[in-house]
Tab-separated table of C-alpha atoms and ligand atoms in Angstrom:
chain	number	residue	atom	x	y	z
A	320	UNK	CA	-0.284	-8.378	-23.285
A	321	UNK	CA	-2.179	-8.587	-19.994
A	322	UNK	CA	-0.327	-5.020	-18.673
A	323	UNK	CA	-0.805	-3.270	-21.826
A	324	UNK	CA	-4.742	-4.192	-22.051
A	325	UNK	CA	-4.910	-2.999	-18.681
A	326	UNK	CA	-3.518	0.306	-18.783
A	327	UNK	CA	-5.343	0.957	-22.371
A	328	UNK	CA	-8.333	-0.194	-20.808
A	329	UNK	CA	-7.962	2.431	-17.998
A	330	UNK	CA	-7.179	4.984	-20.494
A	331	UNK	CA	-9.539	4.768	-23.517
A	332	UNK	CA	-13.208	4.766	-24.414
A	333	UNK	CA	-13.839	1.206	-25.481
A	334	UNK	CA	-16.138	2.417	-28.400
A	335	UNK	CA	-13.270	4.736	-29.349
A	336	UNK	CA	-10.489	2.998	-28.264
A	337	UNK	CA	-10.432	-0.025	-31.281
A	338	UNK	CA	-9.159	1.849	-33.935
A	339	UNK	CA	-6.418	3.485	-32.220
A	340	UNK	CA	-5.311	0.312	-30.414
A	341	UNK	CA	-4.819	-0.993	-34.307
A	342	UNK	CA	-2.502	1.558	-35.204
A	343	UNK	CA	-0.765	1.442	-31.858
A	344	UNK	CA	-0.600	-2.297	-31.874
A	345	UNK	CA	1.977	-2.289	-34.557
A	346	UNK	CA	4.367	-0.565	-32.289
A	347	UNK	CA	4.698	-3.468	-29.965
A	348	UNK	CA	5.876	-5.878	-32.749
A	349	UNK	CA	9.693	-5.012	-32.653
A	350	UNK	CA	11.106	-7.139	-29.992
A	351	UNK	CA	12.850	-4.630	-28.153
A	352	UNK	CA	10.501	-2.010	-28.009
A	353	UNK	CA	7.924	-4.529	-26.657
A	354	UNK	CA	10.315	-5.192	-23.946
A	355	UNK	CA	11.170	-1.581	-23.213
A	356	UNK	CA	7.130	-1.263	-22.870
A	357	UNK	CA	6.760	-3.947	-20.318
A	358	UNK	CA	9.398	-2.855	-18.089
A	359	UNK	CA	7.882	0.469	-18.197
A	360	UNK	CA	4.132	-0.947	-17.928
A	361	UNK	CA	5.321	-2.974	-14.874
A	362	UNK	CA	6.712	-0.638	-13.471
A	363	UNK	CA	4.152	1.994	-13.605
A	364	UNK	CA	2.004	-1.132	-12.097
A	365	UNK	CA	4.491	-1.674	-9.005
A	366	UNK	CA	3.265	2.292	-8.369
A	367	UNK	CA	0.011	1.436	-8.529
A	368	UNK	CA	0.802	-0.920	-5.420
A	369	UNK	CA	2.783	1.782	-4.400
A	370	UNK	CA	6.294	0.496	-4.463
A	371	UNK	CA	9.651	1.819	-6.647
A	372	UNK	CA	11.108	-1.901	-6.897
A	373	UNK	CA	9.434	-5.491	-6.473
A	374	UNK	CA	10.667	-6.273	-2.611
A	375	UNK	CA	13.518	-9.159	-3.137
A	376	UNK	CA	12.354	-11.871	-1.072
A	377	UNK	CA	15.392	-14.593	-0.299
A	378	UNK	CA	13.518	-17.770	0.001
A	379	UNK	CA	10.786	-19.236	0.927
A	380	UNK	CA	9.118	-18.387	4.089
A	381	UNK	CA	6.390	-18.870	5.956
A	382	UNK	CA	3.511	-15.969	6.579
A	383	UNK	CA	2.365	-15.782	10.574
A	384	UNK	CA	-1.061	-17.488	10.757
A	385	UNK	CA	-2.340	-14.462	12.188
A	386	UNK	CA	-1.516	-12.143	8.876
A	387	UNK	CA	-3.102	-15.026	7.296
A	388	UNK	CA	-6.310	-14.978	9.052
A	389	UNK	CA	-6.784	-11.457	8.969
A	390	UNK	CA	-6.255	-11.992	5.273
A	391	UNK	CA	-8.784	-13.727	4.833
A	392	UNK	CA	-11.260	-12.127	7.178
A	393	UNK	CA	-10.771	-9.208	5.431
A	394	UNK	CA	-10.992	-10.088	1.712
A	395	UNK	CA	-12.416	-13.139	-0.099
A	396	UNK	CA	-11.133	-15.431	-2.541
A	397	UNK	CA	-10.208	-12.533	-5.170
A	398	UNK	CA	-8.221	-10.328	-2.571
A	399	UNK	CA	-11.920	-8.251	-2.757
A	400	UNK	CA	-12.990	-6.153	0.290
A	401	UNK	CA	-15.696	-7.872	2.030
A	402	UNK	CA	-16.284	-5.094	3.631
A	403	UNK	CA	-14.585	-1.454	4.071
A	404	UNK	CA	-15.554	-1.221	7.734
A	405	UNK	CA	-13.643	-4.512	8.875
A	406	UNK	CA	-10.528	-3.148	8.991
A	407	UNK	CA	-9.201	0.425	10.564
A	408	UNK	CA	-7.093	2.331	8.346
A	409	UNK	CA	-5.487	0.665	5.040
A	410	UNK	CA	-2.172	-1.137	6.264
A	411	UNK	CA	-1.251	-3.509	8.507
A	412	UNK	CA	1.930	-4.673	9.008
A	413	UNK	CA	3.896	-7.391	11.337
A	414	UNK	CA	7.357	-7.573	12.572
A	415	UNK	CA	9.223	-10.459	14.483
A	416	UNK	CA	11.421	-9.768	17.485
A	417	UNK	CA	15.096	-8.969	16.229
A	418	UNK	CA	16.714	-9.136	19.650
A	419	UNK	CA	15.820	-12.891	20.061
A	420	UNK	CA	16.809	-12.350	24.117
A	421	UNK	CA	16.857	-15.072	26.585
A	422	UNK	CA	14.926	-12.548	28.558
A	423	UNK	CA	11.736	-11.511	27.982
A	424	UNK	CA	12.678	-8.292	26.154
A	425	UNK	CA	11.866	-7.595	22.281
A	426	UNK	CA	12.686	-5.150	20.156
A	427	UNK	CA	11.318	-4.511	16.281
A	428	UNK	CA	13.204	-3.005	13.389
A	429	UNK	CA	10.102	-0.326	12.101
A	430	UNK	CA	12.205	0.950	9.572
A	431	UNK	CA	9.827	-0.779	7.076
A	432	UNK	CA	6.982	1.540	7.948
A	433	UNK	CA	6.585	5.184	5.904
A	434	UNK	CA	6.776	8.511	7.500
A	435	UNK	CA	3.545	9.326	6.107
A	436	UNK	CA	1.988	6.196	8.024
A	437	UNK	CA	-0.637	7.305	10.785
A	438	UNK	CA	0.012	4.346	13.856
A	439	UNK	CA	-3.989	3.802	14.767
A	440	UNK	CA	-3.011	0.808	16.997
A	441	UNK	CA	0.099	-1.190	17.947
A	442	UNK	CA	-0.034	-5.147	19.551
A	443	UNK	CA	2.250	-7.219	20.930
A	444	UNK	CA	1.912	-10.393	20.384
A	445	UNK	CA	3.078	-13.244	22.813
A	446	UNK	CA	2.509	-16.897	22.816
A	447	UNK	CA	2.315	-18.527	26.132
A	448	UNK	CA	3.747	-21.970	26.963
A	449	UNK	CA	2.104	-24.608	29.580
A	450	UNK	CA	3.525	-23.361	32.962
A	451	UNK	CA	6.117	-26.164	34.183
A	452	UNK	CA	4.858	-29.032	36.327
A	453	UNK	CA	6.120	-27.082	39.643
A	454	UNK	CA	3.586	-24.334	39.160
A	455	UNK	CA	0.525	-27.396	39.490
A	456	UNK	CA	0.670	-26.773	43.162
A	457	UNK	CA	0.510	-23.216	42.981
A	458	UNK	CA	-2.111	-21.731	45.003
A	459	UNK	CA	-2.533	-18.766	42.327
A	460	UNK	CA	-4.661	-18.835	39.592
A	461	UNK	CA	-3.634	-16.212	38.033
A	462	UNK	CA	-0.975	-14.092	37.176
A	463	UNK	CA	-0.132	-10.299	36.374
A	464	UNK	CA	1.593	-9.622	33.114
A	465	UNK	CA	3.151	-5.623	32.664
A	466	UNK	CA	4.856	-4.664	29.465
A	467	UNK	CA	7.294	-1.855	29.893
A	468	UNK	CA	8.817	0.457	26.727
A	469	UNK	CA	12.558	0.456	27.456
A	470	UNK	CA	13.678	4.049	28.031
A	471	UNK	CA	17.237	5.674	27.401
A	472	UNK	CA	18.855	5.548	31.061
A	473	UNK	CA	20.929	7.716	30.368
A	474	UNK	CA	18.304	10.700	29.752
A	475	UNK	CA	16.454	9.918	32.521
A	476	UNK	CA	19.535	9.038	35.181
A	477	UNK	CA	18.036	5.746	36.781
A	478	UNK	CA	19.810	2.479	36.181
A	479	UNK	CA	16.297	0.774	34.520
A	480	UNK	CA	14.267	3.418	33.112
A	481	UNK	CA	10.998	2.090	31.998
A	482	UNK	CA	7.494	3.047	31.248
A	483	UNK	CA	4.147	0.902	31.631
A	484	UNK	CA	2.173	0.349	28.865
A	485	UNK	CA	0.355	-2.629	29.305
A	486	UNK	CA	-0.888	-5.415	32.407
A	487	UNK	CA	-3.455	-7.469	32.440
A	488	UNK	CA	-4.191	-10.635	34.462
A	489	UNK	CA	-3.768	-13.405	32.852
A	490	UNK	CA	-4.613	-17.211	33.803
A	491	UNK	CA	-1.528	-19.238	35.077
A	492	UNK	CA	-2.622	-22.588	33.215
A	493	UNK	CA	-3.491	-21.360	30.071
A	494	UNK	CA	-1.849	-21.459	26.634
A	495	UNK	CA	-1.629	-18.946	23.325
A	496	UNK	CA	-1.688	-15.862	22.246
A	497	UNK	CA	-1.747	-13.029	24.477
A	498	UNK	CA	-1.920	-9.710	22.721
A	499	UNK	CA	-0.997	-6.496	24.562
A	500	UNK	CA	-1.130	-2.855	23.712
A	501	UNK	CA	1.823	-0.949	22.707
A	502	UNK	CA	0.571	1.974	20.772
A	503	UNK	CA	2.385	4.789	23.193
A	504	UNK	CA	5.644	3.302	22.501
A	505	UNK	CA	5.305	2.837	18.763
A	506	UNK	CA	4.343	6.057	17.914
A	507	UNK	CA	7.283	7.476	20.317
A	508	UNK	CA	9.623	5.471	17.828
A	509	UNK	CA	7.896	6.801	15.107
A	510	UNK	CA	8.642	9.947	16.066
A	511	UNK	CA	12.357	9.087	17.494
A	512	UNK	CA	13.922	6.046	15.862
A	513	UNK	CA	16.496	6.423	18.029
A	514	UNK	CA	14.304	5.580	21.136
A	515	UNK	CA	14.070	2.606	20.125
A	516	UNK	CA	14.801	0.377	22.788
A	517	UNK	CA	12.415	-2.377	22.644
A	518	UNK	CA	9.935	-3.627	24.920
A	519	UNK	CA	10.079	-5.981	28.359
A	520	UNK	CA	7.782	-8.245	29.866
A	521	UNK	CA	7.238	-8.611	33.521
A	522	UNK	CA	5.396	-11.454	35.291
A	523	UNK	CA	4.034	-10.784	38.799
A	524	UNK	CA	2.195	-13.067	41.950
A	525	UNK	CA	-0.743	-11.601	43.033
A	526	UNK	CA	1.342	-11.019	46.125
A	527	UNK	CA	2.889	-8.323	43.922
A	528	UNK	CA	6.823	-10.438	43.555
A	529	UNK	CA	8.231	-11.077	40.581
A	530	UNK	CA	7.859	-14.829	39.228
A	531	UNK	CA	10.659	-16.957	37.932
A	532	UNK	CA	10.157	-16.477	34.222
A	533	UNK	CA	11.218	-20.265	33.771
A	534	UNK	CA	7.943	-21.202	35.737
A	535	UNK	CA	5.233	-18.530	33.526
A	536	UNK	CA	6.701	-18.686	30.013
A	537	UNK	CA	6.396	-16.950	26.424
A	538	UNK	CA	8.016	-18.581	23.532
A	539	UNK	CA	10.658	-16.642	22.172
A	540	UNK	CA	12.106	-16.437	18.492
A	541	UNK	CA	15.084	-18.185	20.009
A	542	UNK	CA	14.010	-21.484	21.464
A	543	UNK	CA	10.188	-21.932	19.647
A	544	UNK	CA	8.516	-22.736	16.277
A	545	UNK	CA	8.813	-20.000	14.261
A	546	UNK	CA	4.936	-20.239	14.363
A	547	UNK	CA	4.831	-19.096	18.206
A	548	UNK	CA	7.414	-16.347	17.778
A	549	UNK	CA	6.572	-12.989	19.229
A	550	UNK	CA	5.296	-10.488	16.437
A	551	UNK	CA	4.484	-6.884	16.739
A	552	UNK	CA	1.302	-5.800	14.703
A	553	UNK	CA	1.052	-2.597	13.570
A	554	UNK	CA	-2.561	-0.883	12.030
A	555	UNK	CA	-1.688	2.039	10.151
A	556	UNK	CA	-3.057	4.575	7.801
A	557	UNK	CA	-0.836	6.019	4.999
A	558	UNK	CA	-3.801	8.508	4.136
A	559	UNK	CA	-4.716	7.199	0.772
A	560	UNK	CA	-8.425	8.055	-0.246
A	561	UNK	CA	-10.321	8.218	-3.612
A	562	UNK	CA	-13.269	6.212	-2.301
A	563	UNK	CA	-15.846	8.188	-3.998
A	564	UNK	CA	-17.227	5.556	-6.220
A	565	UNK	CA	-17.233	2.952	-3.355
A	566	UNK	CA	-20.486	1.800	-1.931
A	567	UNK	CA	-22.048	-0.424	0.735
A	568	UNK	CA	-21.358	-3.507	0.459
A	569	UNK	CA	-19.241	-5.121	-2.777
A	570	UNK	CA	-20.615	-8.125	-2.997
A	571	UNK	CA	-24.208	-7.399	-2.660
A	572	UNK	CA	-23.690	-4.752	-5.641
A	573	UNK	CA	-21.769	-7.582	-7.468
A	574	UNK	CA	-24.334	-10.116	-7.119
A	575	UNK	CA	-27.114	-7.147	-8.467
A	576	UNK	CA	-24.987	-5.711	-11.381
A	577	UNK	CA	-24.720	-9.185	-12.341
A	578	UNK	CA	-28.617	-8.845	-12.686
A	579	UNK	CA	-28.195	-6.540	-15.523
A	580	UNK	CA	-25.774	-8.432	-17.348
A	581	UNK	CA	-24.920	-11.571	-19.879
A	582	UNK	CA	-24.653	-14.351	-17.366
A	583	UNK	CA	-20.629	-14.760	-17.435
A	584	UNK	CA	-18.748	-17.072	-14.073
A	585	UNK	CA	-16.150	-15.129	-12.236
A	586	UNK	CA	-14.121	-18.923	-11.990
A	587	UNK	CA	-13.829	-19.040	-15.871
A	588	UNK	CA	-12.374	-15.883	-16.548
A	589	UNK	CA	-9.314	-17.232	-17.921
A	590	UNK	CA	-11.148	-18.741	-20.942
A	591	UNK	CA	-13.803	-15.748	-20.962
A	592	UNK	CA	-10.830	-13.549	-21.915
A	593	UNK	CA	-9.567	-15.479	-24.568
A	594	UNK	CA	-12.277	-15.818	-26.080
A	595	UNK	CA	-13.081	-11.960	-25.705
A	596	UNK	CA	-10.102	-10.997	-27.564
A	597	UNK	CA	-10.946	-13.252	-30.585
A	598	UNK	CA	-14.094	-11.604	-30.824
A	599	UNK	CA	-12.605	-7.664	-31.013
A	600	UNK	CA	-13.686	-7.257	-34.301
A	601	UNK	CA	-17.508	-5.944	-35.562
A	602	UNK	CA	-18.478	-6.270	-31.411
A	603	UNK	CA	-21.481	-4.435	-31.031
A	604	UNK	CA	-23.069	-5.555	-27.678
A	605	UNK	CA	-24.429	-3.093	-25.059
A	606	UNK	CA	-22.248	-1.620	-22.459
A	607	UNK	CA	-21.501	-4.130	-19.744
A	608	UNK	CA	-18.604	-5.707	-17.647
A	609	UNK	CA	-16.163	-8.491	-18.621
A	610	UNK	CA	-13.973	-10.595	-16.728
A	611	UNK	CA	-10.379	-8.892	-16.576
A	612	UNK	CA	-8.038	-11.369	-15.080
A	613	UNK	CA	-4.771	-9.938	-13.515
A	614	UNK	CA	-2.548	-12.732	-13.199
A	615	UNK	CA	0.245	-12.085	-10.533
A	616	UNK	CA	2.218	-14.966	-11.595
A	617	UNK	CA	2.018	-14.219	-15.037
A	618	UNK	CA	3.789	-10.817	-13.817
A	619	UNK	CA	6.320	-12.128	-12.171
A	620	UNK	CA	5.052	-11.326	-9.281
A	621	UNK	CA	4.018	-14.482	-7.029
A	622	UNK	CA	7.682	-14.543	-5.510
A	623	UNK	CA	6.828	-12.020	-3.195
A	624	UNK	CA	3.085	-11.828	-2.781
A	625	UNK	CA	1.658	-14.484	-0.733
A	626	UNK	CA	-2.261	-13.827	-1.743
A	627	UNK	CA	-4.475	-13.416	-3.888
A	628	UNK	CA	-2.481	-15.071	-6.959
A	629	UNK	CA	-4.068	-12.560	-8.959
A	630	UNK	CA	-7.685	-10.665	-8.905
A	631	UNK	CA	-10.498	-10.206	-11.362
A	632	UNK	CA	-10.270	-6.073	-12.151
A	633	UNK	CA	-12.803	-6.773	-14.624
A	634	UNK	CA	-12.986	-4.000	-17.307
A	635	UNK	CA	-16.733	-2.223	-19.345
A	636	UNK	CA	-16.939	-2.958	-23.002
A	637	UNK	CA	-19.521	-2.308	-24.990
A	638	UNK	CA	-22.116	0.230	-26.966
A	639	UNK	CA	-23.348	3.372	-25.484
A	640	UNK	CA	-25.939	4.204	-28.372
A	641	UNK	CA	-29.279	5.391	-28.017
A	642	UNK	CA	-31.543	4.460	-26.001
A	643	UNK	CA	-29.975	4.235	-23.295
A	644	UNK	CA	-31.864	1.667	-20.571
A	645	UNK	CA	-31.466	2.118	-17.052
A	646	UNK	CA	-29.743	-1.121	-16.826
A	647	UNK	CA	-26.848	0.988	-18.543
A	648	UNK	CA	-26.941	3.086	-15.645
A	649	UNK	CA	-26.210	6.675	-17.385
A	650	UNK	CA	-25.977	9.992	-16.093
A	651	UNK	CA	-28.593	12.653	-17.921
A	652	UNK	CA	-25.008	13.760	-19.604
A	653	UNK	CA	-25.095	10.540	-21.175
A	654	UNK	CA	-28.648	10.414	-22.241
A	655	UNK	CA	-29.018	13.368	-23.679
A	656	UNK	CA	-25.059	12.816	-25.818
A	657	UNK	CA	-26.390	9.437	-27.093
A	658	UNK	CA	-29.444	11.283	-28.161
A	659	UNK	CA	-27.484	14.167	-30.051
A	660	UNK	CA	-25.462	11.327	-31.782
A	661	UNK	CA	-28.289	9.437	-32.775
A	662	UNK	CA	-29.830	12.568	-34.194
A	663	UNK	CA	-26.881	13.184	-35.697
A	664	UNK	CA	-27.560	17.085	-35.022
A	665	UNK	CA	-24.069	17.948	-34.707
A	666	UNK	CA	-20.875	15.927	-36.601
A	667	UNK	CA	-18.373	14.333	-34.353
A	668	UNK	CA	-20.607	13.629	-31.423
A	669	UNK	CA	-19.730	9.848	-30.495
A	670	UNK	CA	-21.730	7.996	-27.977
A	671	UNK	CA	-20.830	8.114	-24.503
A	672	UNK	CA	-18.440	5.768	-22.693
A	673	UNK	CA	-18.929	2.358	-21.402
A	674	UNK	CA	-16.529	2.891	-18.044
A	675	UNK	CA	-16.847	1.866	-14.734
A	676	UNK	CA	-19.323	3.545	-12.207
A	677	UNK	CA	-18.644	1.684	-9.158
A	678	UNK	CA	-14.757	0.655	-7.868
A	679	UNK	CA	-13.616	-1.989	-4.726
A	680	UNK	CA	-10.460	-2.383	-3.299
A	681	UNK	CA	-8.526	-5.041	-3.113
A	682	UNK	CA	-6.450	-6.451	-0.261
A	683	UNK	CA	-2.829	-7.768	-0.407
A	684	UNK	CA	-0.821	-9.707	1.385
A	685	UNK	CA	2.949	-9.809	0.785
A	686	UNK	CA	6.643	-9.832	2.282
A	687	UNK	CA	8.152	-6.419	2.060
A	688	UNK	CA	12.201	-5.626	1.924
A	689	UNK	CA	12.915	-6.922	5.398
A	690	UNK	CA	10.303	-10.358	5.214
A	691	UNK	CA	7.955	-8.441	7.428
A	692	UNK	CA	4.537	-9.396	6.085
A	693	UNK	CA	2.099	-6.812	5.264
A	694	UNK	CA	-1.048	-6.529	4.449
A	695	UNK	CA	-1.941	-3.802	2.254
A	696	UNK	CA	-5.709	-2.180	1.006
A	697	UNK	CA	-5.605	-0.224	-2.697
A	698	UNK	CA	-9.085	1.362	-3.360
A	699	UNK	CA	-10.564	1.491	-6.712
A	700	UNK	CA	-8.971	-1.902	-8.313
A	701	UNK	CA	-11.922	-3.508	-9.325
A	702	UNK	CA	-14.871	-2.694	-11.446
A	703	UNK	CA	-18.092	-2.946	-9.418
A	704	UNK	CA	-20.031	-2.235	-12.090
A	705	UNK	CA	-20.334	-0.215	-15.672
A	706	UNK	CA	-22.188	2.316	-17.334
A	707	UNK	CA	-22.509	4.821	-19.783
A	708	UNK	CA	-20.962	8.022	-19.050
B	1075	NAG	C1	16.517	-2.156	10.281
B	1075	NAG	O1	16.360	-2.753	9.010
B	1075	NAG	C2	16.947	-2.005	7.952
B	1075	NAG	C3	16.575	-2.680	6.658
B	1075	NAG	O2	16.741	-4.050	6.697
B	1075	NAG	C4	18.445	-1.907	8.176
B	1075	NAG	O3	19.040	-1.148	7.155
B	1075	NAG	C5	18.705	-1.247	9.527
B	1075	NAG	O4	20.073	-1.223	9.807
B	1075	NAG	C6	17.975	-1.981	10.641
B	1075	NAG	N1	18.090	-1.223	11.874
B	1075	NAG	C7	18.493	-1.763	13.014
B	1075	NAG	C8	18.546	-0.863	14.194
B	1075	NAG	O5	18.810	-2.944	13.086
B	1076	NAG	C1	22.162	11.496	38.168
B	1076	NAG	O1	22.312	10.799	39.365
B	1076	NAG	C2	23.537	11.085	40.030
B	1076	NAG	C3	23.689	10.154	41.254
B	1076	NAG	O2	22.464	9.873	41.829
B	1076	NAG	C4	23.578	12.556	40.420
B	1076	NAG	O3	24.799	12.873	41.078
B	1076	NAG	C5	23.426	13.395	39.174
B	1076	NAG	O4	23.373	14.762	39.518
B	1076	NAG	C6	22.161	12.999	38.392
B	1076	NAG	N1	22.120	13.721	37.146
B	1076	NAG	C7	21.016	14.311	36.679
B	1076	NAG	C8	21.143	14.956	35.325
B	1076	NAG	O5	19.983	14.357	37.309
């Protein structure tokens, strides 16, 4: 019931929309039919999030604490936007090693990642262990770090072809994440899967020599906790933009549409709902915005999306009649068509629409085909605010 009240929702003038919804509504009672509907409403929902088929997801795994912080740095409770300008582009994704070497080389399977994805910036992600007691004595304090993109000897006839992309200095003693830049190389495989070669780490003395790699150490996805395995991060951009509607800040214009409506809390939307759908009949309130719970779970989706569970979309309901306050926020279109219907000049003018004016994105965070874990923006999910239009 939840898809089809979202889709008509999206579809219909709520003033309008009543009396064909009763008509229609009958169509859903064969048992069958109902079920051919879902599929078909879920579906066209999975396109929404832009995917053909739910990702299978074997298991249950573990998200990398960094997707997880990000997550939540980027959207709150609700899977909202705190704000658009956090984040560059609309997609980030993360990949573990696959090669799982003894040596400090990695390599990423980016076959996950669309053609139409724009790579904005590319990080490698290592996690340093405590040197080894033999280093205490060490009259170095720090070290030099170099990653390399592994090239194709063959092409370029030496016997280890490979190109710098990163080095820093980095502290001998210290421990955690180090996070290098590896955009070059990404967008090269973009462009070349076949080039593909992975990436290798080299850890220098000041003096310039190489070190023994069992004295400066990164955890690899062999011998570590899963939560110290190396992890390539990937921001991209697949380009999609209807942002129109979107404004400053959502939760400042949340807080002040809330101003201009029937108090109503976001937490008890559940019940809210319910109750709204018992009430259908002879509801005659002004145009505002009501809770609209989309429940992931409820979907059958909370296998492979790790957050939110599901997100308030909210939806407008409500009259658009004459006169129209400016807490109804119309355009003059509006104004003057609730005017012509109240006059009742012409026959078959209704009252304008009670729709949303203002749309946020939400953010999600989920396992894709190959367990890489992605987090994902979609613009225009929520209802901001409504009006008469
Ligand atoms: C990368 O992953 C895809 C999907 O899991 C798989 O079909 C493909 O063979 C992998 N490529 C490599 C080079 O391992
Ligand atoms: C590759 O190196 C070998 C030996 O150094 C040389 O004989 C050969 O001509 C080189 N090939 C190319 C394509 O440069």
């Amino acid at each position: 019931m939840l898809v089809f009240a979202l889709s008509f929702a999206a579809l219909l003038c709520v003033t309008a929309a009543w009396p064909a919804l009763g008509g229609q509504g009958n169509h859903f009672t064969s048992e069958g039919e109902s079920e051919v509907v879902r599929s078909a409403a879920i579906k066209r929902l999975l396109e929404v999030f832009g995917m053909e088929d739910p990702p299978a997801v074997h298991g249950h795994k573990q998200p990398p604490q960094y997707m997880l912080d990000l997550y939540n740095t980027v959207a709150d409770v609700d899977g909202v936007t705190k704000d658009p300008n956090l984040l560059e582009g609309n997609i980030v994704r993360s990949f573990f090693d696959k090669l799982r070497s003894e040596q400090v080389e990695f390599k990423f399977n980016l076959s996950m990642v669309a053609r139409t994805e724009k790579v904005l910036t590319a990080e490698l992600h290592l996690f340093k262990l405590r040197p080894q007691a033999s280093l205490t004595f060490s009259r170095h304090h720090f070290c030099q770090v170099s990653v390399y993109q592994l090239l194709d000897s063959g092409k370029t006839n030496s016997t280890q072809a490979k190109k710098l992309l990163s080095s820093r200095l980095i502290p001998v003693h210290s421990t955690g994440w180090e996070v290098f830049t590896v955009t070059q190389a990404v967008r090269s495989w973009m462009a070349d899967e076949g080039s593909n070669l992975g990436l290798h780490v080299v850890v220098r003395t000041l003096g310039g020599s190489q070190t023994d790699l069992k004295v400066i150490r990164f955890a690899s996805g062999r011998h570590h906790h899963l939560s110290k395995q190396p992890m390539l991060v990937l921001f991209t951009d697949d380009g999609r933009r209807s942002a129109e509607l979107e404004s400053t800040n959502p939760h400042e214009a949340i807080a002040n549409s809330f101003l201009h409506q029937t108090p109503m809390s976001v937490k008890s939307s559940r019940t809210a709902r319910s109750l709204d759908y018992g009430e259908e009949e002879g509801w005659s309130k002004p145009c505002q915005r009501l809770p609209l719970y989309v429940d992931f779970e409820e979907i059958g989706w909370s296998g492979w999306i790790v957050s939110p569970r599901g997100y308030n979309a909210y939806h407008c309901k409500g009259s658009c009649s004459f006169p129209l306050g400016q807490n109804m926020r119309p355009t003059n279109h509006a104004t003057v068509q609730s005017i012509i219907n109240a006059l009742k000049l012409i026959r078959g003018i209704e009252t304008p629409c009670c729709v949303p004016d203002k749309l946020f994105s939400i953010n999600l965070l989920y396992f894709d085909d190959d367990e890489n874990v992605v987090l994902k923006q979609y613009n225009d999910m929520v209802a901001g605010s409504c009006g008469c239009h």
